[in-house]
Coordinates of C-alpha atoms and ligand atoms in Angstrom, one line a residue:
M1 CA 43.8 130.1 178.1
A2 CA 46.4 131.5 176.7
K3 CA 45.7 133.6 174.0
S4 CA 48.8 134.8 171.7
T5 CA 50.6 137.8 171.2
T6 CA 53.5 138.7 169.5
T7 CA 56.5 140.0 170.3
Y8 CA 59.6 141.2 169.2
V9 CA 61.9 139.8 171.7
C10 CA 66.3 140.3 171.3
Q11 CA 67.8 136.8 170.8
S12 CA 71.1 138.5 172.4
C13 CA 69.8 139.4 176.0
G14 CA 66.1 138.3 175.8
S15 CA 65.0 142.2 175.8
A16 CA 61.5 142.5 174.7
S17 CA 59.5 144.8 173.2
P18 CA 56.1 145.4 170.8
K19 CA 58.3 147.4 168.1
W20 CA 60.2 146.0 165.8
A21 CA 64.0 147.8 166.6
G22 CA 66.6 148.0 164.7
R23 CA 69.2 148.5 167.6
C24 CA 68.6 146.8 171.0
D25 CA 67.8 149.3 173.5
N26 CA 69.3 146.4 176.6
C27 CA 72.1 146.0 174.4
G28 CA 73.4 147.3 172.0
S29 CA 73.0 144.5 169.3
W30 CA 72.2 145.8 165.9
N31 CA 69.3 143.8 163.8
S32 CA 68.3 141.2 167.0
F33 CA 65.1 140.9 167.2
V34 CA 63.0 138.5 166.3
E35 CA 59.2 138.1 166.1
E36 CA 58.3 135.9 168.4
Q37 CA 54.4 134.7 170.4
A38 CA 54.0 134.9 173.5
A39 CA 51.7 133.2 175.8
V40 CA 49.6 135.7 177.7
P41 CA 48.0 134.4 180.5
V42 CA 44.4 135.3 180.9
S43 CA 42.3 135.4 184.3
G44 CA 38.7 133.9 185.1
A45 CA 37.0 136.8 185.7
K46 CA 37.7 139.9 184.2
G47 CA 39.1 142.2 187.0
Q48 CA 39.3 139.6 189.5
G49 CA 43.7 140.0 189.5
L50 CA 45.5 136.7 190.6
P51 CA 43.1 133.0 192.1
K52 CA 43.1 132.4 195.7
G53 CA 46.0 130.6 197.2
K54 CA 47.3 128.6 199.6
A55 CA 49.2 129.8 202.8
S56 CA 53.0 128.1 202.8
R57 CA 54.0 126.5 205.8
L58 CA 56.5 128.8 207.4
V59 CA 59.7 127.1 209.0
G60 CA 62.2 128.4 211.1
L61 CA 66.5 128.9 209.3
R62 CA 68.2 125.9 212.1
G63 CA 67.0 122.9 210.7
E64 CA 69.2 119.4 209.9
E65 CA 69.7 119.9 206.8
A66 CA 72.9 117.9 205.6
A67 CA 75.8 119.4 202.7
P68 CA 74.3 118.5 198.8
P69 CA 76.0 115.6 198.4
R70 CA 78.3 115.9 195.0
I71 CA 78.9 114.5 192.2
M72 CA 83.0 114.5 191.0
T73 CA 84.0 114.0 187.4
G74 CA 87.0 112.5 188.3
I75 CA 88.7 116.1 186.3
A76 CA 89.8 117.7 189.3
E77 CA 89.8 121.0 186.9
L78 CA 86.4 119.8 186.3
D79 CA 84.8 119.5 190.2
R80 CA 87.1 123.0 191.3
V81 CA 85.4 125.1 188.8
A82 CA 81.8 123.5 189.5
G83 CA 82.1 123.8 193.8
G84 CA 83.6 120.8 195.1
G85 CA 81.8 119.0 192.0
F86 CA 78.7 118.5 190.8
V87 CA 75.3 119.3 192.9
P88 CA 72.1 116.8 192.0
G89 CA 69.5 118.0 190.8
S90 CA 71.2 121.7 189.7
G91 CA 70.6 123.0 186.3
V92 CA 74.1 123.9 185.0
L93 CA 74.6 126.3 181.9
I94 CA 78.3 125.7 180.1
G95 CA 78.6 128.7 177.7
G96 CA 81.0 129.2 175.1
D97 CA 82.4 130.1 171.5
P98 CA 81.5 126.9 168.9
G99 CA 84.6 125.2 168.1
I100 CA 86.1 125.7 172.0
G101 CA 85.4 121.8 173.8
K102 CA 82.1 122.2 175.5
S103 CA 81.1 119.0 173.5
T104 CA 84.6 117.6 174.3
L105 CA 84.6 117.8 178.0
L106 CA 81.5 117.0 178.1
L107 CA 82.0 113.5 176.6
Q108 CA 84.8 113.3 178.2
A109 CA 83.7 113.7 181.7
L110 CA 80.3 111.8 180.9
A111 CA 82.7 109.1 180.6
S112 CA 84.7 108.7 183.3
L113 CA 81.4 108.9 185.5
A114 CA 80.6 106.2 182.7
R115 CA 83.5 103.8 183.8
K116 CA 82.6 104.4 187.7
G117 CA 79.0 103.3 187.5
N118 CA 76.8 106.3 187.2
R119 CA 73.7 106.7 184.5
V120 CA 74.9 108.8 183.1
V121 CA 73.0 109.9 179.5
Y122 CA 73.9 112.2 176.2
I123 CA 71.4 113.8 173.8
S124 CA 73.1 115.5 170.8
G125 CA 70.9 118.2 168.7
E126 CA 74.2 118.9 166.7
E127 CA 75.6 115.9 165.8
A128 CA 74.7 113.4 164.5
V129 CA 75.2 109.4 166.7
A130 CA 78.5 108.5 163.8
Q131 CA 80.0 111.9 164.8
V132 CA 79.7 111.9 168.2
R133 CA 80.7 107.9 167.9
L134 CA 83.9 109.2 166.1
R135 CA 84.7 111.8 168.4
A136 CA 84.5 109.7 171.3
Q137 CA 86.8 107.2 169.1
R138 CA 89.5 109.7 168.6
L139 CA 89.0 110.8 172.5
G140 CA 89.8 107.1 173.9
L141 CA 86.6 106.9 175.4
D142 CA 84.5 104.8 173.4
D143 CA 84.5 102.0 176.0
A144 CA 82.4 103.9 178.6
P145 CA 78.9 102.7 178.3
V146 CA 77.9 106.8 177.9
L147 CA 74.1 106.6 176.6
L148 CA 73.4 108.9 173.1
A149 CA 70.7 110.1 172.2
C150 CA 70.6 112.1 168.9
E151 CA 67.2 115.0 169.9
T152 CA 66.4 118.3 169.2
N153 CA 62.4 117.7 170.7
A154 CA 62.2 118.5 173.7
S155 CA 59.5 116.2 174.6
D156 CA 61.2 113.6 173.6
I157 CA 64.1 114.7 175.5
L158 CA 62.8 114.3 179.0
A159 CA 60.8 111.3 177.6
T160 CA 63.8 109.6 177.2
L161 CA 65.5 110.8 180.6
A162 CA 62.7 109.6 182.5
E163 CA 62.8 105.7 180.5
G164 CA 64.6 103.7 182.6
G165 CA 65.5 105.7 185.6
P166 CA 66.6 109.4 185.7
P167 CA 70.4 109.4 184.8
T168 CA 73.4 110.9 187.4
I169 CA 74.5 113.5 184.6
A170 CA 72.6 114.3 181.5
V171 CA 73.9 116.6 178.7
I172 CA 72.0 118.7 176.4
D173 CA 74.0 119.0 173.5
S174 CA 72.5 122.6 172.7
I175 CA 70.2 124.7 173.8
Q176 CA 70.3 126.0 170.6
T177 CA 68.7 122.9 169.3
L178 CA 66.1 122.7 172.1
W179 CA 62.8 122.5 170.2
S180 CA 58.8 122.1 171.4
P181 CA 56.0 122.3 168.5
V182 CA 53.8 124.4 171.2
I183 CA 55.7 126.4 171.7
E184 CA 55.1 129.1 167.3
S185 CA 58.3 130.4 167.3
A186 CA 61.1 129.2 165.0
P187 CA 63.9 126.9 167.1
G188 CA 67.1 128.5 168.6
T189 CA 64.4 131.8 169.5
V190 CA 64.9 133.0 172.8
S191 CA 60.8 131.7 173.7
Q192 CA 61.9 128.1 171.8
L193 CA 65.5 128.3 174.3
K194 CA 64.0 128.8 177.7
A195 CA 60.9 126.3 177.4
G196 CA 62.8 124.0 176.2
S197 CA 65.7 124.2 179.9
E198 CA 62.9 125.4 181.7
A199 CA 61.8 121.6 181.8
L200 CA 64.4 120.5 181.0
I201 CA 65.2 121.8 184.7
R202 CA 62.3 121.3 186.4
F203 CA 62.3 117.6 185.6
A204 CA 66.0 117.7 187.5
K205 CA 64.8 119.6 190.7
Q206 CA 62.4 116.8 190.4
K207 CA 64.5 113.3 189.5
G208 CA 67.4 115.4 191.7
C209 CA 69.3 114.8 188.4
C210 CA 72.6 117.5 187.5
V211 CA 71.7 119.0 184.0
L212 CA 74.0 120.2 182.2
L213 CA 73.8 122.3 179.6
V214 CA 75.6 123.8 177.1
G215 CA 75.0 127.0 175.8
H216 CA 77.2 128.7 172.2
V217 CA 78.3 131.8 173.0
T218 CA 76.8 133.4 169.5
K219 CA 77.8 136.9 167.3
E220 CA 75.0 137.5 165.8
G221 CA 71.7 138.1 167.2
Q222 CA 69.9 135.3 165.0
I223 CA 70.1 132.6 167.5
A224 CA 69.4 133.8 171.0
G225 CA 72.0 133.3 173.1
P226 CA 73.0 131.4 176.4
K227 CA 72.9 135.3 178.6
V228 CA 68.8 134.4 178.4
I229 CA 68.5 131.6 180.3
E230 CA 71.6 132.2 183.0
H231 CA 68.9 133.6 185.8
M232 CA 67.3 129.5 184.7
V233 CA 70.2 127.8 186.0
D234 CA 72.2 127.9 189.9
T235 CA 75.5 127.7 188.4
V236 CA 76.4 129.6 184.8
L237 CA 80.4 128.5 183.7
Y238 CA 81.9 129.9 180.8
F239 CA 84.9 129.0 178.0
E240 CA 87.5 131.6 178.0
G241 CA 90.3 131.4 175.4
D242 CA 90.2 131.9 171.6
R243 CA 90.7 128.8 169.2
G244 CA 94.2 130.4 168.6
H245 CA 95.8 129.4 171.8
Q246 CA 95.7 126.0 172.9
Y247 CA 94.7 126.5 176.5
R248 CA 91.2 127.1 177.0
I249 CA 89.4 128.3 180.5
L250 CA 86.2 127.4 182.8
R251 CA 85.5 130.0 184.8
A252 CA 82.2 129.6 187.4
V253 CA 80.5 133.2 186.3
K254 CA 77.5 132.4 188.9
N255 CA 76.9 129.3 191.0
R256 CA 74.9 128.7 194.3
F257 CA 76.8 125.4 195.5
G258 CA 80.0 127.5 196.1
P259 CA 82.7 130.5 194.6
T260 CA 82.5 132.0 191.8
D261 CA 85.0 133.5 189.0
E262 CA 87.5 129.9 190.5
I263 CA 89.0 128.7 187.0
G264 CA 89.5 125.5 185.6
V265 CA 92.8 125.3 183.2
F266 CA 92.8 122.7 179.9
E267 CA 94.8 122.2 177.3
M268 CA 93.4 121.0 174.2
S269 CA 95.4 118.1 172.6
D270 CA 94.8 115.0 170.7
G271 CA 93.3 113.3 173.3
G272 CA 90.4 116.4 174.4
L273 CA 91.1 118.4 176.9
R274 CA 93.5 118.1 179.7
E275 CA 93.9 119.1 183.2
V276 CA 97.1 121.8 184.1
S277 CA 98.2 121.2 187.6
N278 CA 100.3 124.1 186.9
P279 CA 98.9 127.2 185.7
S280 CA 101.3 129.2 186.4
R281 CA 103.6 128.4 184.7
L282 CA 102.1 128.4 181.9
F283 CA 100.7 132.5 182.2
M284 CA 103.6 133.2 183.3
G285 CA 105.5 132.0 179.6
L286 CA 107.2 128.3 179.4
E287 CA 110.2 130.4 179.0
H288 CA 110.3 134.1 180.2
R289 CA 113.4 135.3 179.0
P290 CA 113.2 138.7 180.3
T291 CA 112.4 141.2 177.8
P292 CA 111.5 145.5 178.1
G293 CA 108.1 145.1 178.2
T294 CA 107.1 142.2 180.0
A295 CA 106.2 142.4 183.5
I296 CA 105.0 138.8 185.6
F297 CA 102.0 140.0 187.5
A298 CA 101.0 137.2 190.9
G299 CA 97.6 137.1 190.6
M300 CA 94.5 135.3 192.8
E301 CA 91.7 134.2 190.1
G302 CA 88.8 132.8 192.1
T303 CA 90.9 130.9 195.4
R304 CA 94.0 130.6 193.7
P305 CA 97.0 131.9 192.9
L306 CA 98.0 132.7 189.7
L307 CA 101.2 135.0 188.0
I308 CA 100.8 135.1 184.5
E309 CA 102.3 137.4 182.1
V310 CA 101.4 141.4 181.6
Q311 CA 103.1 142.0 178.1
A312 CA 102.8 145.7 176.9
L313 CA 104.1 147.3 173.8
V314 CA 104.7 150.9 173.8
S315 CA 106.0 152.6 170.1
P316 CA 105.6 156.0 168.5
S317 CA 102.2 156.4 166.8
P318 CA 102.5 157.8 162.3
L319 CA 98.2 157.9 163.6
G320 CA 96.2 161.4 164.9
T321 CA 95.1 159.7 167.1
P322 CA 97.1 156.2 169.0
R323 CA 96.5 153.0 168.7
R324 CA 94.9 151.7 172.3
T325 CA 94.8 147.9 172.5
A326 CA 93.9 145.6 175.2
V327 CA 93.7 142.1 175.2
G328 CA 93.2 140.3 177.9
W329 CA 92.4 143.4 180.5
D330 CA 90.0 146.2 180.4
T331 CA 90.3 149.3 178.0
S332 CA 89.2 151.9 180.5
R333 CA 91.5 150.6 182.9
L334 CA 94.8 150.8 181.1
A335 CA 94.0 154.3 180.4
M336 CA 93.4 154.7 184.2
V337 CA 96.9 153.9 184.3
L338 CA 98.3 155.5 181.6
A339 CA 96.1 158.7 182.8
V340 CA 97.6 158.8 186.7
L341 CA 101.3 158.1 185.0
E342 CA 101.8 161.4 183.5
A343 CA 99.5 163.3 186.3
R344 CA 101.0 162.4 189.1
A345 CA 104.8 161.0 188.2
G346 CA 105.0 163.1 184.3
I347 CA 105.9 160.5 182.1
V348 CA 103.8 161.3 178.8
I349 CA 102.4 158.0 177.3
G350 CA 99.8 159.4 175.6
P351 CA 101.0 159.8 172.2
N352 CA 102.4 156.2 171.4
D353 CA 100.1 153.5 169.4
I354 CA 99.5 151.1 172.9
Y355 CA 99.1 147.8 172.9
L356 CA 98.6 145.3 176.1
N357 CA 98.3 141.6 175.9
V358 CA 97.8 139.2 178.9
A359 CA 99.5 136.3 177.7
G360 CA 97.7 132.7 177.5
G361 CA 94.2 134.0 176.1
L362 CA 93.4 135.0 179.9
K363 CA 91.1 137.5 180.9
V364 CA 92.6 139.5 183.4
R365 CA 89.8 141.6 186.2
E366 CA 91.8 142.4 189.5
P367 CA 92.7 145.8 189.5
A368 CA 96.0 144.6 191.6
A369 CA 97.2 144.1 187.8
D370 CA 97.1 147.6 187.2
L371 CA 100.5 147.8 189.0
A372 CA 102.6 145.1 186.9
V373 CA 101.0 146.1 184.1
A374 CA 102.3 149.4 184.7
A375 CA 105.4 148.5 184.2
A376 CA 104.9 146.9 181.6
L377 CA 104.3 149.8 180.3
L378 CA 107.5 152.1 181.9
S379 CA 109.6 148.9 180.3
S380 CA 109.1 149.0 177.3
L381 CA 108.5 153.1 177.3
T382 CA 112.0 153.4 178.4
G383 CA 114.0 149.9 177.1
T384 CA 114.6 148.8 180.5
V385 CA 114.2 145.5 181.8
I386 CA 112.5 144.5 184.7
P387 CA 115.1 142.0 186.8
H388 CA 113.7 138.1 186.0
G389 CA 111.6 136.5 188.0
T390 CA 110.4 139.7 189.7
A391 CA 107.3 139.4 190.8
I392 CA 104.6 142.1 189.9
F393 CA 101.1 143.3 192.2
G394 CA 98.7 146.9 193.5
E395 CA 95.9 148.8 192.9
I396 CA 96.8 152.2 192.3
A397 CA 94.5 155.3 193.3
L398 CA 93.8 157.4 191.1
S399 CA 96.0 159.9 193.7
G400 CA 99.3 157.5 192.8
N401 CA 99.3 155.9 195.4
I402 CA 99.5 152.0 195.8
R403 CA 97.0 150.0 197.9
P404 CA 97.7 146.9 198.7
V405 CA 94.6 143.8 198.1
G406 CA 94.2 140.9 199.1
Q407 CA 95.7 138.1 200.2
T408 CA 99.5 139.0 199.6
E409 CA 101.0 135.0 201.7
A410 CA 99.0 134.1 198.9
R411 CA 100.7 135.8 196.5
L412 CA 104.0 135.9 197.5
K413 CA 104.3 131.9 197.9
E414 CA 103.3 130.7 194.4
A415 CA 106.6 133.6 193.2
Q416 CA 108.1 131.4 195.3
K417 CA 107.3 127.8 194.6
L418 CA 108.1 128.6 191.2
G419 CA 111.3 130.2 192.0
L420 CA 110.2 133.2 191.8
N421 CA 113.2 135.9 194.0
R422 CA 111.8 139.2 194.6
A423 CA 108.5 140.6 194.1
V424 CA 107.2 144.3 194.0
L425 CA 104.2 145.5 196.2
A426 CA 102.5 148.0 197.6
A427 CA 104.3 149.0 201.1
Q428 CA 101.5 148.7 202.5
A429 CA 100.7 145.3 201.9
E430 CA 104.5 144.2 202.9
Q431 CA 104.3 146.0 206.4
M432 CA 101.4 143.2 206.7
T433 CA 102.8 140.7 206.0
D434 CA 105.8 138.5 207.4
Y435 CA 106.2 136.8 204.9
R436 CA 109.9 136.8 204.1
G437 CA 110.3 134.0 201.3
L438 CA 111.7 136.3 198.8
D439 CA 113.1 139.7 198.3
V440 CA 110.2 142.3 198.6
K441 CA 110.5 146.0 197.2
P442 CA 107.2 147.6 198.7
V443 CA 106.4 151.0 196.7
E444 CA 104.4 153.9 198.1
T445 CA 103.2 155.8 194.9
I446 CA 103.3 154.9 191.5
A447 CA 106.3 157.7 191.5
D448 CA 108.5 155.0 193.3
L449 CA 107.8 152.3 190.8
V450 CA 109.3 155.2 188.6
A451 CA 112.2 155.0 190.0
W452 CA 112.0 150.7 190.8
T453 CA 111.7 151.1 187.0
A454 CA 114.4 153.1 185.6
A455 CA 117.8 151.6 188.6
Q456 CA 117.0 148.3 186.7
D457 CA 118.4 150.0 183.9
R458 CA 122.0 147.9 183.1
G459 CA 122.2 149.6 179.9
L460 CA 119.4 147.5 177.3
R461 CA 118.1 149.5 175.4
R462 CA 115.1 148.2 173.2
I463 CA 115.6 148.2 169.2
V464 CA 113.4 150.0 167.3
Ligands
ADP501 N1 87.2 115.4 164.2 C1 88.2 116.7 164.6 N2 89.7 116.3 164.4 C2 90.6 117.2 165.6 N3 90.3 117.8 166.7 C3 88.9 118.1 166.5 C4 87.6 117.1 165.7 N4 86.4 117.4 166.5 C5 86.8 118.6 166.9 N5 87.7 118.7 166.4 C6 88.8 119.7 167.6 O1 88.1 120.1 169.4 C7 88.0 120.7 169.4 C8 86.6 121.4 170.6 O2 86.0 121.1 169.4 P1 84.2 120.6 170.2 O3 84.0 120.2 171.4 O4 83.6 120.4 169.8 O5 83.6 122.3 170.5 P2 82.2 123.1 171.3 O6 81.6 121.9 171.2 O7 82.4 123.6 172.0 O8 82.0 124.1 169.7 C9 87.7 122.1 168.0 O9 87.2 123.2 167.8 C10 88.3 120.8 167.2 O10 89.7 121.5 167.1
MG502 MG1 79.9 121.0 171.1
ZN503 ZN1 69.6 143.1 173.7

């Protein structure tokens, strides 16, 4: 027995409230509450609480469990982000902005699996058969034996998947179109999304197939976003990068079967998403000419070292409150670096407009980028060029000290591999590594960095 009650559910974070509100207290979204019917279970008799249960068998920690076999799509970047292939019996969410390439990549992955003899099913709720076929044709994949259906009703999807034996992988594109008649709310609402996804994930666990759920990241609150099902799936992958760039980064943000923060790098082309096997070359800038305001950060993304160009532009501000814009980096971290430069090295950048940009649409999360950001800012402020071939990394403490970061050797090796010949890094990190593939310039404090940058001046001045 279930009694229906009305609740208001925020479509961007899924939090429920008995009353409608203009703004969600939980996530801050405006106009995101939609009325939904929540099914409230009613216990058999009043006051009895939960029904009597059955005891589970308790077992020890040691067992003969084999590592789960993996489904390799053959697209190396995708397989790596998934933690070394997808796991049978798991649910995977692939989120991203509309148009970023989710359907394209998944169709490519399915086609590759189908060609290797796997039974793979693509369920599209957004596009008609003809549209999907056109895409397949455009990508040169129409000969692959991918099984296709256009369906939005969750029960019909489950029936379709069950027929003819469970597939190796099923793609549901997208969860926002899932819909079940037993739920009273409209398609696209949190309850519809949760109920449909839950049924599909249960199917995956029971039948041992892998279900990939596609979710659009939504800007307005009226359609529920992929966040609301993140906790239900085993693996969450998000596409990053804006549509203005042809580069796409797929990042694992949750993975029960592998490391998180692993990234896969793709390039959007006529033939679909192409793997980028040497992403450092990409994010470092293809024709990196030294200009004031650019610095190369030797970063780590998951297990992979990556060289990334950081660009800063410092220019006198006509405004009372100068502009601060950071693309691909945290604005509060930028404020901290500026404050440390001022307090510990007497460098006042504050009254200027400051623009910071990470090349290629990548989002950098590592504090290790502090030193490269500071160098780019100093370089733009003073017009001094940071010499070609210099990799920079290190975390800046509030005291102004430069702290060592993990994976020093991997970062240095990547820099050397890509033809760089110098690295600026924390003095402590330099003492800890024996790696001497390139010149190293140890810096102990932010003042050391300021001094080093000033010493690079070769008379090249910023043209204002
Ligand atoms: N018919 C087409 N011709 C050329 N490019 C297309 C076509 N359809 C889609 N694309 C390109 O592929 C990109 C990715 O599309 P898609 O995989 O459908 O994204 P998503 O599924 O994430 O919404 C689009 O932004 C567009 O640039
Ligand atoms: Mg799509
Ligand atoms: Zn919310």
